[in-house]
């Protein structure tokens, strides 16, 4: 578990020197059973490639929390639908220029990217072009 009480994530990656690839994956649960703390993907440490995915009924879909500037994340070609409140949550501890997001279809009610950086801003709606978060 990390500071924001993430419990029972569908996938949790925590290996700082490793490339972790999640490709062609579907995450979901029955409506109302995925609480706010049940992320589909919990990215704690590592170099993540999350590509060609579909996530539904997770209020908060992807949690991004690496703290090292050498741990890079690429999240692309995915859909965040049905029941989504915040699609991708960036923690304030994420170093600048380490998270790339591209081609995300989103129906999340609050934010496609909830940017936890103190100077960052949230992103709503679909994301088509590549976007690197700084912050």
C-alpha positions as a LaTeX table, in Angstrom:
\begin{tabular}{lrrr}
\hline
Residue & $x$ (\AA) & $y$ (\AA) & $z$ (\AA) \\
\hline
Unk1 & 0.00 & 0.00 & 0.00 \\
Unk2 & 1.06 & 3.57 & $-0.63$ \\
Unk3 & 0.10 & 6.88 & 0.91 \\
Unk4 & $-3.33$ & 7.21 & $-0.71$ \\
Unk5 & $-4.45$ & 3.79 & 0.58 \\
Unk6 & $-4.49$ & 1.81 & $-2.64$ \\
Unk7 & $-5.94$ & $-1.63$ & $-1.98$ \\
Unk8 & $-6.48$ & $-4.61$ & $-4.20$ \\
Unk9 & $-5.16$ & $-3.15$ & $-7.45$ \\
Unk10 & $-5.75$ & $-5.46$ & $-10.41$ \\
Unk11 & $-2.06$ & $-5.11$ & $-11.30$ \\
Unk12 & 0.70 & $-3.60$ & $-9.17$ \\
Unk13 & 4.24 & $-3.13$ & $-10.48$ \\
Unk14 & 7.13 & $-2.34$ & $-8.15$ \\
Unk15 & 10.54 & $-3.18$ & $-9.60$ \\
Unk16 & 12.76 & $-0.14$ & $-10.10$ \\
Unk17 & 15.27 & $-1.56$ & $-12.57$ \\
Unk18 & 12.78 & $-3.42$ & $-14.74$ \\
Unk19 & 10.79 & $-2.68$ & $-17.87$ \\
Unk20 & 7.18 & $-3.64$ & $-17.15$ \\
Unk21 & 4.92 & $-4.08$ & $-20.18$ \\
Unk22 & 1.14 & $-4.28$ & $-20.02$ \\
Unk23 & $-0.25$ & $-4.72$ & $-23.52$ \\
Unk24 & $-3.65$ & $-5.75$ & $-24.89$ \\
Unk25 & $-5.25$ & $-5.89$ & $-21.45$ \\
Unk26 & $-8.82$ & $-5.40$ & $-20.25$ \\
Unk27 & $-9.58$ & $-4.42$ & $-16.64$ \\
Unk28 & $-13.06$ & $-4.18$ & $-15.20$ \\
Unk29 & $-15.45$ & $-5.23$ & $-12.51$ \\
Unk30 & $-19.16$ & $-5.20$ & $-11.81$ \\
Unk31 & $-20.58$ & $-1.67$ & $-11.49$ \\
Unk32 & $-20.21$ & $-0.29$ & $-7.98$ \\
Unk33 & $-17.74$ & $-2.93$ & $-6.78$ \\
Unk34 & $-14.49$ & $-1.10$ & $-7.63$ \\
Unk35 & $-14.16$ & 1.56 & $-4.95$ \\
Unk36 & $-12.01$ & 4.67 & $-5.28$ \\
Unk37 & $-8.98$ & 2.85 & $-3.85$ \\
Unk38 & $-9.13$ & $-0.13$ & $-6.25$ \\
Unk39 & $-6.98$ & 0.98 & $-9.18$ \\
Unk40 & $-6.79$ & $-1.21$ & $-12.26$ \\
Unk41 & $-3.04$ & $-0.51$ & $-12.59$ \\
Unk42 & $-0.79$ & 0.62 & $-9.75$ \\
Unk43 & 2.57 & 1.81 & $-11.12$ \\
Unk44 & 4.93 & 2.12 & $-8.13$ \\
Unk45 & 8.44 & 1.67 & $-9.54$ \\
Unk46 & 9.85 & 0.61 & $-12.89$ \\
Unk47 & 9.84 & 1.63 & $-16.54$ \\
Unk48 & 6.22 & 1.08 & $-17.60$ \\
Unk49 & 4.73 & 0.60 & $-21.04$ \\
Unk50 & 0.95 & 0.43 & $-20.84$ \\
Unk51 & $-0.46$ & 0.04 & $-24.33$ \\
Unk52 & $-3.69$ & $-1.03$ & $-26.06$ \\
Unk53 & $-5.85$ & $-1.32$ & $-22.96$ \\
Unk54 & $-9.47$ & $-0.95$ & $-21.88$ \\
Unk55 & $-10.46$ & $-0.07$ & $-18.31$ \\
Unk56 & $-14.03$ & 0.24 & $-17.07$ \\
Unk57 & $-15.86$ & 0.53 & $-13.74$ \\
Unk58 & $-12.67$ & 1.58 & $-11.91$ \\
Unk59 & $-13.34$ & 5.02 & $-10.38$ \\
Unk60 & $-9.59$ & 5.64 & $-10.52$ \\
Unk61 & $-7.99$ & 3.62 & $-13.30$ \\
Unk62 & $-4.20$ & 4.10 & $-13.34$ \\
Unk63 & $-2.01$ & 5.27 & $-10.45$ \\
Unk64 & 1.46 & 6.59 & $-11.40$ \\
Unk65 & 3.83 & 6.94 & $-8.42$ \\
Unk66 & 7.51 & 6.29 & $-9.38$ \\
Unk67 & 9.87 & 8.77 & $-7.70$ \\
Unk68 & 13.03 & 8.39 & $-9.80$ \\
Unk69 & 13.81 & 10.45 & $-12.90$ \\
Unk70 & 15.19 & 7.26 & $-14.48$ \\
Unk71 & 11.81 & 5.47 & $-14.26$ \\
Unk72 & 9.84 & 6.36 & $-17.37$ \\
Unk73 & 6.18 & 5.62 & $-18.13$ \\
Unk74 & 4.37 & 5.46 & $-21.47$ \\
Unk75 & 0.56 & 5.16 & $-21.38$ \\
Unk76 & $-1.00$ & 4.99 & $-24.85$ \\
Unk77 & $-3.76$ & 3.66 & $-27.08$ \\
Unk78 & $-6.36$ & 3.00 & $-24.43$ \\
Unk79 & $-9.94$ & 3.57 & $-23.34$ \\
Unk80 & $-11.13$ & 4.71 & $-19.91$ \\
Unk81 & $-14.91$ & 4.27 & $-19.74$ \\
Unk82 & $-18.00$ & 3.49 & $-17.64$ \\
Unk83 & $-17.66$ & 4.55 & $-14.03$ \\
Unk84 & $-14.32$ & 6.33 & $-14.42$ \\
Unk85 & $-13.83$ & 9.44 & $-12.27$ \\
Unk86 & $-10.06$ & 9.99 & $-12.69$ \\
Unk87 & $-8.32$ & 8.05 & $-15.43$ \\
Unk88 & $-4.61$ & 8.52 & $-14.76$ \\
Unk89 & $-3.50$ & 9.88 & $-11.39$ \\
Unk90 & $-0.01$ & 11.42 & $-11.27$ \\
Unk91 & 1.34 & 11.73 & $-7.75$ \\
Unk92 & 3.23 & 14.89 & $-6.70$ \\
Unk93 & 6.35 & 12.72 & $-6.30$ \\
Unk94 & 6.57 & 11.93 & $-10.04$ \\
Unk95 & 9.63 & 13.68 & $-11.48$ \\
Unk96 & 9.01 & 16.02 & $-14.42$ \\
Unk97 & 9.24 & 14.64 & $-17.95$ \\
Unk98 & 8.84 & 10.98 & $-16.96$ \\
Unk99 & 5.23 & 10.29 & $-18.01$ \\
Unk100 & 4.06 & 10.27 & $-21.65$ \\
Unk101 & 0.35 & 9.91 & $-22.45$ \\
Unk102 & $-1.02$ & 9.50 & $-25.99$ \\
Unk103 & $-4.22$ & 8.47 & $-27.79$ \\
Unk104 & $-6.53$ & 7.95 & $-24.81$ \\
Unk105 & $-10.30$ & 7.84 & $-25.23$ \\
Unk106 & $-11.85$ & 8.97 & $-21.97$ \\
Unk107 & $-15.30$ & 9.32 & $-20.49$ \\
Unk108 & $-13.94$ & 10.01 & $-16.99$ \\
Unk109 & $-16.23$ & 12.41 & $-15.13$ \\
Unk110 & $-13.55$ & 14.55 & $-13.43$ \\
Unk111 & $-10.20$ & 14.17 & $-15.23$ \\
Unk112 & $-8.51$ & 12.02 & $-17.82$ \\
Unk113 & $-5.25$ & 12.94 & $-16.06$ \\
Unk114 & $-5.44$ & 14.07 & $-12.45$ \\
Unk115 & $-2.12$ & 15.90 & $-12.14$ \\
Unk116 & $-0.84$ & 15.89 & $-8.56$ \\
Unk117 & 2.12 & 18.18 & $-9.26$ \\
Unk118 & 1.85 & 21.45 & $-7.36$ \\
Unk119 & 2.20 & 23.51 & $-10.58$ \\
Unk120 & 0.38 & 21.00 & $-12.79$ \\
Unk121 & $-3.09$ & 21.15 & $-14.25$ \\
Unk122 & $-5.58$ & 18.40 & $-14.89$ \\
Unk123 & $-6.48$ & 17.21 & $-18.38$ \\
Unk124 & $-10.08$ & 16.40 & $-19.33$ \\
Unk125 & $-11.54$ & 14.69 & $-22.37$ \\
Unk126 & $-9.73$ & 12.63 & $-24.99$ \\
Unk127 & $-5.97$ & 12.90 & $-25.44$ \\
Unk128 & $-4.83$ & 12.45 & $-29.04$ \\
Unk129 & $-1.35$ & 13.94 & $-29.41$ \\
Unk130 & 1.59 & 12.91 & $-27.25$ \\
Unk131 & 1.72 & 14.77 & $-23.99$ \\
Unk132 & 4.62 & 14.70 & $-21.54$ \\
Unk133 & 3.86 & 15.94 & $-18.04$ \\
Unk134 & 6.19 & 18.69 & $-16.81$ \\
Unk135 & 4.74 & 19.01 & $-14.25$ \\
\hline
\end{tabular}
